[in-house]
Amino acid sequence: MSEPVRRRVFPAERIAEFEAVADVAGFLTEFESDASRRVISEVDVLVTGWGAPRIDAAVLAAAPRLEAILHSAGTVKPYLTEEVLARGIRVSSAAAANAAPVAEYTVAMILLANKHVLPIAARYRVLEAEFDVEAEFPLGNYDKRIGIVGASTIGRLVIELLRPYSLEVVVYDPFLDVEEAARLGVRSVGLEELCATSDVVSVHAPSLPSTRGLLDAALIGRMRTGATLVNTSRGEIIDQDALVARVTAGELYAILDVTVPWVLEAGHPFYSSDRVLLTPHIAGSLGTELGRLARSVLDELRRLTDGEELAHRVEVERLAITA
């Protein structure tokens, strides 16, 4: 992985924990140099992370002993080619660990959205006096409907974390059957119904060719006036122009941790709107939360050394429908 990532995710105290389990051969940022090739020729396990070079057939040829790749972040797709899995190398991802802060952030935003914190704070800041909030805003989390788009790892964790609240949760996911939805304690609905009836729509679908523009202008147009769209997934999943139109018309609220592009151009209406909470992709693992990623990888390494199955092994058959 890149050196800045290594220092953040695996500081010295974490490395010491790894050294108590296995021989740490070195820290690589590339696979091209003779020094790096000598290292990977002797390793059984590679730990990868954000900024890692792609592992392809050439890298595999230089790593004859390689048995497992433990990825210390979410998706592994940018970092390895199909040759890795075809060779039978076990691949693990820390996606479940990275899902925790995203789900926690999402639940916090859902609860704040139903209390209409954004517009109330804006009004209060300007008026500097009391005003009748209940007369102007449909406040409260009791008996509100939350629509989850995508029963992904994060989507399922959001569902679990919402369980203690008096909310109705509905889910859209073409791969979620009625029985599985019942086990999750939610109802599976069509995307049109979800958008038209939910007080908060929260996006947790993976970014795939089939999900680009999934929430198109028609669906955003069907969202009820006063509803909130939360997106912690990827910006390209929604029709951003359609969302801008409804937000600036005073019809919707938006809580966006992702946009297209990643950093919006200066003067974009989302920056100045009191109906938008715009954050620079902070929902995922940052700060102390990076320790959870390191712990996930360390636990997987211990399982390998103990001859156990990986707890978070990447399933080949699910790669096409996951991030």
PDB file of C-alpha atoms in Angstrom:
ATOM      1  CA  MET A   1       0.000   0.000   0.000  1.00  0.00           C
ATOM      2  CA  SER A   2       1.084   3.619  -0.145  1.00  0.00           C
ATOM      3  CA  GLU A   3       3.383   4.670   2.688  1.00  0.00           C
ATOM      4  CA  PRO A   4       0.983   7.320   4.085  1.00  0.00           C
ATOM      5  CA  VAL A   5      -1.766   4.675   4.278  1.00  0.00           C
ATOM      6  CA  ARG A   6       0.599   2.199   5.933  1.00  0.00           C
ATOM      7  CA  ARG A   7       1.536   4.708   8.621  1.00  0.00           C
ATOM      8  CA  ARG A   8      -2.118   5.510   9.346  1.00  0.00           C
ATOM      9  CA  VAL A   9      -3.556   1.984   9.317  1.00  0.00           C
ATOM     10  CA  PHE A  10      -0.518   0.088  10.597  1.00  0.00           C
ATOM     11  CA  PRO A  11       1.483   2.270  13.005  1.00  0.00           C
ATOM     12  CA  ALA A  12       4.396   0.773  14.935  1.00  0.00           C
ATOM     13  CA  GLU A  13       2.262  -0.670  17.716  1.00  0.00           C
ATOM     14  CA  ARG A  14       0.115  -2.530  15.185  1.00  0.00           C
ATOM     15  CA  ILE A  15       3.159  -3.854  13.351  1.00  0.00           C
ATOM     16  CA  ALA A  16       4.408  -5.262  16.656  1.00  0.00           C
ATOM     17  CA  GLU A  17       1.182  -7.257  16.931  1.00  0.00           C
ATOM     18  CA  PHE A  18       1.741  -8.687  13.448  1.00  0.00           C
ATOM     19  CA  GLU A  19       5.320  -9.590  14.298  1.00  0.00           C
ATOM     20  CA  ALA A  20       4.030 -11.634  17.223  1.00  0.00           C
ATOM     21  CA  VAL A  21       2.032 -13.781  14.790  1.00  0.00           C
ATOM     22  CA  ALA A  22       4.228 -14.020  11.674  1.00  0.00           C
ATOM     23  CA  ASP A  23       7.513 -12.929  10.132  1.00  0.00           C
ATOM     24  CA  VAL A  24       7.029  -9.482   8.586  1.00  0.00           C
ATOM     25  CA  ALA A  25       9.175  -9.507   5.435  1.00  0.00           C
ATOM     26  CA  GLY A  26       8.890  -5.830   4.539  1.00  0.00           C
ATOM     27  CA  PHE A  27       6.739  -2.889   3.516  1.00  0.00           C
ATOM     28  CA  LEU A  28       6.167  -2.467  -0.217  1.00  0.00           C
ATOM     29  CA  THR A  29       4.643   0.296  -2.301  1.00  0.00           C
ATOM     30  CA  GLU A  30       5.329  -1.354  -5.683  1.00  0.00           C
ATOM     31  CA  PHE A  31       6.122  -4.743  -7.220  1.00  0.00           C
ATOM     32  CA  GLU A  32       8.454  -3.651 -10.015  1.00  0.00           C
ATOM     33  CA  SER A  33      11.860  -3.224  -8.381  1.00  0.00           C
ATOM     34  CA  ASP A  34      14.317  -6.061  -7.839  1.00  0.00           C
ATOM     35  CA  ALA A  35      14.126  -5.482  -4.075  1.00  0.00           C
ATOM     36  CA  SER A  36      10.329  -5.836  -4.082  1.00  0.00           C
ATOM     37  CA  ARG A  37      10.490  -8.929  -6.278  1.00  0.00           C
ATOM     38  CA  ARG A  38      12.898 -10.542  -3.821  1.00  0.00           C
ATOM     39  CA  VAL A  39      10.468  -9.883  -0.985  1.00  0.00           C
ATOM     40  CA  ILE A  40       7.361 -11.207  -2.707  1.00  0.00           C
ATOM     41  CA  SER A  41       9.232 -14.303  -3.883  1.00  0.00           C
ATOM     42  CA  GLU A  42       9.347 -15.425  -0.254  1.00  0.00           C
ATOM     43  CA  VAL A  43       5.989 -14.364   1.186  1.00  0.00           C
ATOM     44  CA  ASP A  44       2.998 -16.574   1.910  1.00  0.00           C
ATOM     45  CA  VAL A  45       0.652 -13.662   2.650  1.00  0.00           C
ATOM     46  CA  LEU A  46       0.314 -10.161   1.238  1.00  0.00           C
ATOM     47  CA  VAL A  47      -1.466  -7.439   3.210  1.00  0.00           C
ATOM     48  CA  THR A  48      -2.767  -4.785   0.850  1.00  0.00           C
ATOM     49  CA  GLY A  49      -4.574  -1.481   1.294  1.00  0.00           C
ATOM     50  CA  TRP A  50      -5.547   1.791  -0.331  1.00  0.00           C
ATOM     51  CA  GLY A  51      -3.091   2.760  -3.039  1.00  0.00           C
ATOM     52  CA  ALA A  52      -1.811  -0.765  -3.607  1.00  0.00           C
ATOM     53  CA  PRO A  53      -0.484  -1.655  -7.071  1.00  0.00           C
ATOM     54  CA  ARG A  54      -2.570  -4.146  -9.030  1.00  0.00           C
ATOM     55  CA  ILE A  55      -1.721  -7.819  -8.521  1.00  0.00           C
ATOM     56  CA  ASP A  56      -1.697  -9.446 -11.948  1.00  0.00           C
ATOM     57  CA  ALA A  57      -0.175 -12.494 -13.636  1.00  0.00           C
ATOM     58  CA  ALA A  58       3.296 -10.943 -13.641  1.00  0.00           C
ATOM     59  CA  VAL A  59       3.195 -10.333  -9.893  1.00  0.00           C
ATOM     60  CA  LEU A  60       1.875 -13.842  -9.289  1.00  0.00           C
ATOM     61  CA  ALA A  61       4.733 -15.301 -11.310  1.00  0.00           C
ATOM     62  CA  ALA A  62       7.155 -13.547  -8.976  1.00  0.00           C
ATOM     63  CA  ALA A  63       5.306 -14.818  -5.876  1.00  0.00           C
ATOM     64  CA  PRO A  64       5.250 -18.620  -6.147  1.00  0.00           C
ATOM     65  CA  ARG A  65       4.575 -19.135  -2.424  1.00  0.00           C
ATOM     66  CA  LEU A  66       1.656 -16.708  -2.190  1.00  0.00           C
ATOM     67  CA  GLU A  67      -1.350 -18.333  -0.504  1.00  0.00           C
ATOM     68  CA  ALA A  68      -3.471 -15.421   0.678  1.00  0.00           C
ATOM     69  CA  ILE A  69      -4.096 -11.704   0.214  1.00  0.00           C
ATOM     70  CA  LEU A  70      -5.558  -9.823   3.163  1.00  0.00           C
ATOM     71  CA  HIS A  71      -6.971  -6.481   2.035  1.00  0.00           C
ATOM     72  CA  SER A  72      -7.177  -3.854   4.766  1.00  0.00           C
ATOM     73  CA  ALA A  73      -9.967  -1.862   3.099  1.00  0.00           C
ATOM     74  CA  GLY A  74     -13.267  -2.521   1.340  1.00  0.00           C
ATOM     75  CA  THR A  75     -13.493  -3.505  -2.301  1.00  0.00           C
ATOM     76  CA  VAL A  76     -10.658  -5.592  -3.763  1.00  0.00           C
ATOM     77  CA  LYS A  77     -11.660  -5.033  -7.396  1.00  0.00           C
ATOM     78  CA  PRO A  78      -9.123  -2.295  -8.235  1.00  0.00           C
ATOM     79  CA  TYR A  79      -6.260  -4.280  -6.749  1.00  0.00           C
ATOM     80  CA  LEU A  80      -6.293  -7.725  -8.286  1.00  0.00           C
ATOM     81  CA  THR A  81      -7.029  -9.475 -11.550  1.00  0.00           C
ATOM     82  CA  GLU A  82      -9.017 -12.646 -12.136  1.00  0.00           C
ATOM     83  CA  GLU A  83      -5.770 -14.645 -12.270  1.00  0.00           C
ATOM     84  CA  VAL A  84      -5.473 -14.288  -8.490  1.00  0.00           C
ATOM     85  CA  LEU A  85      -8.691 -16.107  -7.740  1.00  0.00           C
ATOM     86  CA  ALA A  86      -8.162 -18.542 -10.611  1.00  0.00           C
ATOM     87  CA  ARG A  87      -4.920 -19.660  -8.960  1.00  0.00           C
ATOM     88  CA  GLY A  88      -6.836 -20.475  -5.798  1.00  0.00           C
ATOM     89  CA  ILE A  89      -5.289 -17.746  -3.681  1.00  0.00           C
ATOM     90  CA  ARG A  90      -7.527 -16.928  -0.739  1.00  0.00           C
ATOM     91  CA  VAL A  91      -8.547 -13.266  -0.625  1.00  0.00           C
ATOM     92  CA  SER A  92      -9.998 -11.530   2.391  1.00  0.00           C
ATOM     93  CA  SER A  93     -11.444  -8.026   2.637  1.00  0.00           C
ATOM     94  CA  ALA A  94     -11.993  -5.693   5.580  1.00  0.00           C
ATOM     95  CA  ALA A  95     -15.248  -4.512   4.004  1.00  0.00           C
ATOM     96  CA  ALA A  96     -17.246  -5.592   7.052  1.00  0.00           C
ATOM     97  CA  ALA A  97     -14.968  -3.580   9.333  1.00  0.00           C
ATOM     98  CA  ASN A  98     -15.177  -0.559   7.045  1.00  0.00           C
ATOM     99  CA  ALA A  99     -18.969  -0.896   6.960  1.00  0.00           C
ATOM    100  CA  ALA A 100     -19.290  -0.106  10.665  1.00  0.00           C
ATOM    101  CA  PRO A 101     -18.481   3.637  10.602  1.00  0.00           C
ATOM    102  CA  VAL A 102     -20.469   4.135   7.387  1.00  0.00           C
ATOM    103  CA  ALA A 103     -23.535   2.511   8.945  1.00  0.00           C
ATOM    104  CA  GLU A 104     -23.105   4.473  12.172  1.00  0.00           C
ATOM    105  CA  TYR A 105     -22.825   7.727  10.230  1.00  0.00           C
ATOM    106  CA  THR A 106     -25.884   6.832   8.145  1.00  0.00           C
ATOM    107  CA  VAL A 107     -28.050   6.064  11.159  1.00  0.00           C
ATOM    108  CA  ALA A 108     -27.028   9.336  12.790  1.00  0.00           C
ATOM    109  CA  MET A 109     -27.942  11.234   9.623  1.00  0.00           C
ATOM    110  CA  ILE A 110     -31.312   9.456   9.306  1.00  0.00           C
ATOM    111  CA  LEU A 111     -32.252  10.389  12.860  1.00  0.00           C
ATOM    112  CA  LEU A 112     -31.143  13.997  12.380  1.00  0.00           C
ATOM    113  CA  ALA A 113     -32.962  14.201   9.031  1.00  0.00           C
ATOM    114  CA  ASN A 114     -36.274  13.237  10.601  1.00  0.00           C
ATOM    115  CA  LYS A 115     -35.743  15.926  13.246  1.00  0.00           C
ATOM    116  CA  HIS A 116     -35.106  18.388  10.374  1.00  0.00           C
ATOM    117  CA  VAL A 117     -31.946  19.612  12.061  1.00  0.00           C
ATOM    118  CA  LEU A 118     -30.536  21.226   8.900  1.00  0.00           C
ATOM    119  CA  PRO A 119     -33.348  23.660   8.104  1.00  0.00           C
ATOM    120  CA  ILE A 120     -34.162  24.345  11.757  1.00  0.00           C
ATOM    121  CA  ALA A 121     -30.545  25.210  12.557  1.00  0.00           C
ATOM    122  CA  ALA A 122     -30.426  27.485   9.510  1.00  0.00           C
ATOM    123  CA  ARG A 123     -33.626  29.270  10.516  1.00  0.00           C
ATOM    124  CA  TYR A 124     -32.535  29.600  14.118  1.00  0.00           C
ATOM    125  CA  ARG A 125     -29.178  31.015  13.107  1.00  0.00           C
ATOM    126  CA  VAL A 126     -30.833  33.741  11.041  1.00  0.00           C
ATOM    127  CA  LEU A 127     -33.737  34.564  13.324  1.00  0.00           C
ATOM    128  CA  GLU A 128     -31.776  34.338  16.571  1.00  0.00           C
ATOM    129  CA  ALA A 129     -35.094  33.827  18.304  1.00  0.00           C
ATOM    130  CA  GLU A 130     -37.669  31.172  19.024  1.00  0.00           C
ATOM    131  CA  PHE A 131     -40.088  30.135  16.307  1.00  0.00           C
ATOM    132  CA  ASP A 132     -42.769  27.480  16.027  1.00  0.00           C
ATOM    133  CA  VAL A 133     -40.761  24.557  14.661  1.00  0.00           C
ATOM    134  CA  GLU A 134     -43.667  22.099  14.818  1.00  0.00           C
ATOM    135  CA  ALA A 135     -45.839  24.390  12.738  1.00  0.00           C
ATOM    136  CA  GLU A 136     -43.231  24.463   9.975  1.00  0.00           C
ATOM    137  CA  PHE A 137     -41.608  21.010  10.043  1.00  0.00           C
ATOM    138  CA  PRO A 138     -43.011  17.449  10.347  1.00  0.00           C
ATOM    139  CA  LEU A 139     -40.664  16.593  13.209  1.00  0.00           C
ATOM    140  CA  GLY A 140     -39.894  13.236  14.744  1.00  0.00           C
ATOM    141  CA  ASN A 141     -38.597   9.728  14.155  1.00  0.00           C
ATOM    142  CA  TYR A 142     -41.604   7.854  15.469  1.00  0.00           C
ATOM    143  CA  ASP A 143     -43.463   5.930  12.742  1.00  0.00           C
ATOM    144  CA  LYS A 144     -41.407   7.338   9.870  1.00  0.00           C
ATOM    145  CA  ARG A 145     -40.509   5.176   6.870  1.00  0.00           C
ATOM    146  CA  ILE A 146     -36.879   4.640   5.919  1.00  0.00           C
ATOM    147  CA  GLY A 147     -36.060   3.299   2.462  1.00  0.00           C
ATOM    148  CA  ILE A 148     -32.777   1.396   2.105  1.00  0.00           C
ATOM    149  CA  VAL A 149     -31.510   1.091  -1.463  1.00  0.00           C
ATOM    150  CA  GLY A 150     -29.238  -1.959  -1.512  1.00  0.00           C
ATOM    151  CA  ALA A 151     -29.062  -4.806   1.008  1.00  0.00           C
ATOM    152  CA  SER A 152     -25.269  -4.656   0.879  1.00  0.00           C
ATOM    153  CA  THR A 153     -22.972  -5.261   3.833  1.00  0.00           C
ATOM    154  CA  ILE A 154     -23.444  -1.629   4.843  1.00  0.00           C
ATOM    155  CA  GLY A 155     -27.157  -1.642   4.033  1.00  0.00           C
ATOM    156  CA  ARG A 156     -27.721  -4.676   6.263  1.00  0.00           C
ATOM    157  CA  LEU A 157     -25.769  -3.135   9.098  1.00  0.00           C
ATOM    158  CA  VAL A 158     -27.853   0.055   8.818  1.00  0.00           C
ATOM    159  CA  ILE A 159     -30.978  -2.114   9.072  1.00  0.00           C
ATOM    160  CA  GLU A 160     -29.603  -3.789  12.183  1.00  0.00           C
ATOM    161  CA  LEU A 161     -28.673  -0.495  13.841  1.00  0.00           C
ATOM    162  CA  LEU A 162     -32.116   0.983  13.091  1.00  0.00           C
ATOM    163  CA  ARG A 163     -33.886  -1.924  14.798  1.00  0.00           C
ATOM    164  CA  PRO A 164     -34.198  -0.296  18.262  1.00  0.00           C
ATOM    165  CA  TYR A 165     -36.034   2.715  16.807  1.00  0.00           C
ATOM    166  CA  SER A 166     -39.766   2.993  16.089  1.00  0.00           C
ATOM    167  CA  LEU A 167     -39.229   3.248  12.353  1.00  0.00           C
ATOM    168  CA  GLU A 168     -40.604   1.283   9.424  1.00  0.00           C
ATOM    169  CA  VAL A 169     -37.779   0.081   7.196  1.00  0.00           C
ATOM    170  CA  VAL A 170     -38.294  -1.012   3.596  1.00  0.00           C
ATOM    171  CA  VAL A 171     -35.594  -2.247   1.234  1.00  0.00           C
ATOM    172  CA  TYR A 172     -35.015  -2.400  -2.482  1.00  0.00           C
ATOM    173  CA  ASP A 173     -32.500  -4.931  -3.736  1.00  0.00           C
ATOM    174  CA  PRO A 174     -33.084  -7.115  -6.814  1.00  0.00           C
ATOM    175  CA  PHE A 175     -31.083  -9.917  -5.188  1.00  0.00           C
ATOM    176  CA  LEU A 176     -33.024  -9.888  -1.903  1.00  0.00           C
ATOM    177  CA  ASP A 177     -35.894 -12.369  -1.783  1.00  0.00           C
ATOM    178  CA  VAL A 178     -38.954 -12.130   0.458  1.00  0.00           C
ATOM    179  CA  GLU A 179     -37.688 -14.767   2.894  1.00  0.00           C
ATOM    180  CA  GLU A 180     -34.331 -13.073   3.407  1.00  0.00           C
ATOM    181  CA  ALA A 181     -36.040  -9.706   3.851  1.00  0.00           C
ATOM    182  CA  ALA A 182     -38.235 -11.250   6.541  1.00  0.00           C
ATOM    183  CA  ARG A 183     -35.138 -12.569   8.311  1.00  0.00           C
ATOM    184  CA  LEU A 184     -33.729  -9.048   8.260  1.00  0.00           C
ATOM    185  CA  GLY A 185     -36.999  -7.774   9.743  1.00  0.00           C
ATOM    186  CA  VAL A 186     -37.838  -5.536   6.785  1.00  0.00           C
ATOM    187  CA  ARG A 187     -40.160  -5.551   3.786  1.00  0.00           C
ATOM    188  CA  SER A 188     -38.834  -5.793   0.250  1.00  0.00           C
ATOM    189  CA  VAL A 189     -40.456  -3.278  -2.110  1.00  0.00           C
ATOM    190  CA  GLY A 190     -39.975  -1.947  -5.608  1.00  0.00           C
ATOM    191  CA  LEU A 191     -37.709   1.046  -6.087  1.00  0.00           C
ATOM    192  CA  GLU A 192     -40.569   3.260  -7.268  1.00  0.00           C
ATOM    193  CA  GLU A 193     -42.625   2.528  -4.157  1.00  0.00           C
ATOM    194  CA  LEU A 194     -39.606   3.039  -1.922  1.00  0.00           C
ATOM    195  CA  CYS A 195     -38.845   6.464  -3.370  1.00  0.00           C
ATOM    196  CA  ALA A 196     -42.468   7.593  -3.395  1.00  0.00           C
ATOM    197  CA  THR A 197     -43.294   6.600   0.187  1.00  0.00           C
ATOM    198  CA  SER A 198     -40.123   6.973   2.259  1.00  0.00           C
ATOM    199  CA  ASP A 199     -39.369   9.908   4.527  1.00  0.00           C
ATOM    200  CA  VAL A 200     -35.663   9.179   4.158  1.00  0.00           C
ATOM    201  CA  VAL A 201     -34.071   7.312   1.233  1.00  0.00           C
ATOM    202  CA  SER A 202     -30.583   5.993   2.034  1.00  0.00           C
ATOM    203  CA  VAL A 203     -28.368   4.682  -0.780  1.00  0.00           C
ATOM    204  CA  HIS A 204     -26.162   1.638  -0.150  1.00  0.00           C
ATOM    205  CA  ALA A 205     -25.970   0.026  -3.591  1.00  0.00           C
ATOM    206  CA  PRO A 206     -22.572  -0.807  -5.113  1.00  0.00           C
ATOM    207  CA  SER A 207     -21.246   1.232  -8.010  1.00  0.00           C
ATOM    208  CA  LEU A 208     -21.640  -1.065 -11.014  1.00  0.00           C
ATOM    209  CA  PRO A 209     -22.517  -0.436 -14.657  1.00  0.00           C
ATOM    210  CA  SER A 210     -26.044  -1.633 -13.815  1.00  0.00           C
ATOM    211  CA  THR A 211     -26.441   0.818 -10.896  1.00  0.00           C
ATOM    212  CA  ARG A 212     -25.190   4.000 -12.537  1.00  0.00           C
ATOM    213  CA  GLY A 213     -28.092   6.423 -12.520  1.00  0.00           C
ATOM    214  CA  LEU A 214     -30.179   3.897 -10.588  1.00  0.00           C
ATOM    215  CA  LEU A 215     -32.032   6.730  -8.869  1.00  0.00           C
ATOM    216  CA  ASP A 216     -32.882   8.582 -12.053  1.00  0.00           C
ATOM    217  CA  ALA A 217     -34.779  11.827 -12.560  1.00  0.00           C
ATOM    218  CA  ALA A 218     -38.139  10.052 -12.580  1.00  0.00           C
ATOM    219  CA  LEU A 219     -37.520   8.358  -9.233  1.00  0.00           C
ATOM    220  CA  ILE A 220     -36.104  11.500  -7.635  1.00  0.00           C
ATOM    221  CA  GLY A 221     -39.148  13.298  -9.006  1.00  0.00           C
ATOM    222  CA  ARG A 222     -41.401  10.830  -7.196  1.00  0.00           C
ATOM    223  CA  MET A 223     -39.829  11.426  -3.772  1.00  0.00           C
ATOM    224  CA  ARG A 224     -42.322  13.081  -1.454  1.00  0.00           C
ATOM    225  CA  THR A 225     -41.874  16.770  -0.728  1.00  0.00           C
ATOM    226  CA  GLY A 226     -39.879  17.217   2.481  1.00  0.00           C
ATOM    227  CA  ALA A 227     -38.102  13.862   2.181  1.00  0.00           C
ATOM    228  CA  THR A 228     -34.341  13.481   2.566  1.00  0.00           C
ATOM    229  CA  LEU A 229     -31.913  11.621   0.312  1.00  0.00           C
ATOM    230  CA  VAL A 230     -28.830  10.249   2.088  1.00  0.00           C
ATOM    231  CA  ASN A 231     -25.952   8.998  -0.059  1.00  0.00           C
ATOM    232  CA  THR A 232     -22.837   7.458   1.503  1.00  0.00           C
ATOM    233  CA  SER A 233     -22.264   5.062  -1.412  1.00  0.00           C
ATOM    234  CA  ARG A 234     -21.181   6.609  -4.723  1.00  0.00           C
ATOM    235  CA  GLY A 235     -22.317   9.792  -6.427  1.00  0.00           C
ATOM    236  CA  GLU A 236     -22.890   8.223  -9.832  1.00  0.00           C
ATOM    237  CA  ILE A 237     -25.735   6.060  -8.490  1.00  0.00           C
ATOM    238  CA  ILE A 238     -28.074   9.067  -8.426  1.00  0.00           C
ATOM    239  CA  ASP A 239     -29.050  11.637 -11.038  1.00  0.00           C
ATOM    240  CA  GLN A 240     -27.315  14.573  -9.397  1.00  0.00           C
ATOM    241  CA  ASP A 241     -28.825  17.202 -11.701  1.00  0.00           C
ATOM    242  CA  ALA A 242     -32.328  15.999 -10.847  1.00  0.00           C
ATOM    243  CA  LEU A 243     -31.486  16.178  -7.143  1.00  0.00           C
ATOM    244  CA  VAL A 244     -30.111  19.717  -7.543  1.00  0.00           C
ATOM    245  CA  ALA A 245     -33.358  20.768  -9.216  1.00  0.00           C
ATOM    246  CA  ARG A 246     -35.584  19.475  -6.423  1.00  0.00           C
ATOM    247  CA  VAL A 247     -33.324  20.730  -3.641  1.00  0.00           C
ATOM    248  CA  THR A 248     -33.089  24.242  -5.074  1.00  0.00           C
ATOM    249  CA  ALA A 249     -36.854  24.227  -5.593  1.00  0.00           C
ATOM    250  CA  GLY A 250     -37.244  23.727  -1.847  1.00  0.00           C
ATOM    251  CA  GLU A 251     -38.772  20.259  -2.214  1.00  0.00           C
ATOM    252  CA  LEU A 252     -36.090  17.849  -0.932  1.00  0.00           C
ATOM    253  CA  TYR A 253     -33.229  17.688   1.529  1.00  0.00           C
ATOM    254  CA  ALA A 254     -29.936  15.916   0.831  1.00  0.00           C
ATOM    255  CA  ILE A 255     -27.156  14.519   3.016  1.00  0.00           C
ATOM    256  CA  LEU A 256     -24.292  13.720   0.675  1.00  0.00           C
ATOM    257  CA  ASP A 257     -20.950  12.203   1.601  1.00  0.00           C
ATOM    258  CA  VAL A 258     -20.246  11.519  -2.091  1.00  0.00           C
ATOM    259  CA  THR A 259     -20.828  13.499  -5.273  1.00  0.00           C
ATOM    260  CA  VAL A 260     -19.835  13.578  -8.941  1.00  0.00           C
ATOM    261  CA  PRO A 261     -17.108  14.713  -9.200  1.00  0.00           C
ATOM    262  CA  TRP A 262     -15.639  13.882  -5.802  1.00  0.00           C
ATOM    263  CA  VAL A 263     -15.065  17.603  -5.195  1.00  0.00           C
ATOM    264  CA  LEU A 264     -17.758  19.784  -6.712  1.00  0.00           C
ATOM    265  CA  GLU A 265     -16.825  22.846  -8.712  1.00  0.00           C
ATOM    266  CA  ALA A 266     -16.737  26.204  -6.952  1.00  0.00           C
ATOM    267  CA  GLY A 267     -20.143  27.844  -6.814  1.00  0.00           C
ATOM    268  CA  HIS A 268     -22.115  24.585  -6.983  1.00  0.00           C
ATOM    269  CA  PRO A 269     -25.556  25.130  -5.386  1.00  0.00           C
ATOM    270  CA  PHE A 270     -25.008  22.287  -2.924  1.00  0.00           C
ATOM    271  CA  TYR A 271     -22.349  24.358  -1.140  1.00  0.00           C
ATOM    272  CA  SER A 272     -24.683  27.210  -0.250  1.00  0.00           C
ATOM    273  CA  SER A 273     -27.977  25.388   0.267  1.00  0.00           C
ATOM    274  CA  ASP A 274     -29.370  25.130   3.779  1.00  0.00           C
ATOM    275  CA  ARG A 275     -31.110  21.972   2.568  1.00  0.00           C
ATOM    276  CA  VAL A 276     -27.855  20.101   1.935  1.00  0.00           C
ATOM    277  CA  LEU A 277     -25.260  18.637   4.278  1.00  0.00           C
ATOM    278  CA  LEU A 278     -22.180  18.107   2.123  1.00  0.00           C
ATOM    279  CA  THR A 279     -19.178  16.221   3.547  1.00  0.00           C
ATOM    280  CA  PRO A 280     -15.899  15.082   1.898  1.00  0.00           C
ATOM    281  CA  HIS A 281     -16.394  11.307   2.111  1.00  0.00           C
ATOM    282  CA  ILE A 282     -15.937  11.095   5.882  1.00  0.00           C
ATOM    283  CA  ALA A 283     -18.441   8.296   6.566  1.00  0.00           C
ATOM    284  CA  GLY A 284     -15.860   5.542   6.006  1.00  0.00           C
ATOM    285  CA  SER A 285     -12.972   4.586   8.268  1.00  0.00           C
ATOM    286  CA  LEU A 286     -10.930   7.561   9.466  1.00  0.00           C
ATOM    287  CA  GLY A 287      -8.893   8.362  12.558  1.00  0.00           C
ATOM    288  CA  THR A 288      -9.362   5.824  15.330  1.00  0.00           C
ATOM    289  CA  GLU A 289     -11.648   3.782  13.071  1.00  0.00           C
ATOM    290  CA  LEU A 290      -8.629   2.710  11.028  1.00  0.00           C
ATOM    291  CA  GLY A 291      -7.671   0.530  13.974  1.00  0.00           C
ATOM    292  CA  ARG A 292     -10.712  -1.628  13.255  1.00  0.00           C
ATOM    293  CA  LEU A 293      -9.360  -2.340   9.752  1.00  0.00           C
ATOM    294  CA  ALA A 294      -5.959  -3.352  11.136  1.00  0.00           C
ATOM    295  CA  ARG A 295      -7.629  -5.549  13.745  1.00  0.00           C
ATOM    296  CA  SER A 296      -9.713  -7.276  11.077  1.00  0.00           C
ATOM    297  CA  VAL A 297      -6.581  -8.119   9.056  1.00  0.00           C
ATOM    298  CA  LEU A 298      -4.695  -9.289  12.133  1.00  0.00           C
ATOM    299  CA  ASP A 299      -7.561 -11.589  13.099  1.00  0.00           C
ATOM    300  CA  GLU A 300      -7.577 -13.050   9.590  1.00  0.00           C
ATOM    301  CA  LEU A 301      -3.802 -13.609   9.771  1.00  0.00           C
ATOM    302  CA  ARG A 302      -4.243 -15.458  13.044  1.00  0.00           C
ATOM    303  CA  ARG A 303      -6.871 -17.662  11.424  1.00  0.00           C
ATOM    304  CA  LEU A 304      -4.444 -18.498   8.629  1.00  0.00           C
ATOM    305  CA  THR A 305      -1.645 -19.400  11.022  1.00  0.00           C
ATOM    306  CA  ASP A 306      -4.081 -21.534  13.060  1.00  0.00           C
ATOM    307  CA  GLY A 307      -5.254 -23.388   9.954  1.00  0.00           C
ATOM    308  CA  GLU A 308      -8.763 -21.953  10.155  1.00  0.00           C
ATOM    309  CA  GLU A 309     -11.033 -20.604   7.427  1.00  0.00           C
ATOM    310  CA  LEU A 310     -10.960 -16.885   6.724  1.00  0.00           C
ATOM    311  CA  ALA A 311     -13.946 -15.087   8.247  1.00  0.00           C
ATOM    312  CA  HIS A 312     -14.190 -12.481   5.473  1.00  0.00           C
ATOM    313  CA  ARG A 313     -13.164 -14.389   2.373  1.00  0.00           C
ATOM    314  CA  VAL A 314     -14.135 -12.765  -0.917  1.00  0.00           C
ATOM    315  CA  GLU A 315     -16.650 -14.947  -2.732  1.00  0.00           C
ATOM    316  CA  VAL A 316     -15.838 -15.223  -6.425  1.00  0.00           C
ATOM    317  CA  GLU A 317     -19.468 -15.683  -7.448  1.00  0.00           C
ATOM    318  CA  ARG A 318     -20.494 -12.420  -5.737  1.00  0.00           C
ATOM    319  CA  LEU A 319     -17.803 -10.176  -7.236  1.00  0.00           C
ATOM    320  CA  ALA A 320     -20.000  -9.235 -10.183  1.00  0.00           C
ATOM    321  CA  ILE A 321     -22.758  -7.819  -7.940  1.00  0.00           C
ATOM    322  CA  THR A 322     -20.678  -6.257  -5.179  1.00  0.00           C
ATOM    323  CA  ALA A 323     -18.513  -3.181  -5.019  1.00  0.00           C
TER     324      ALA A 323
END
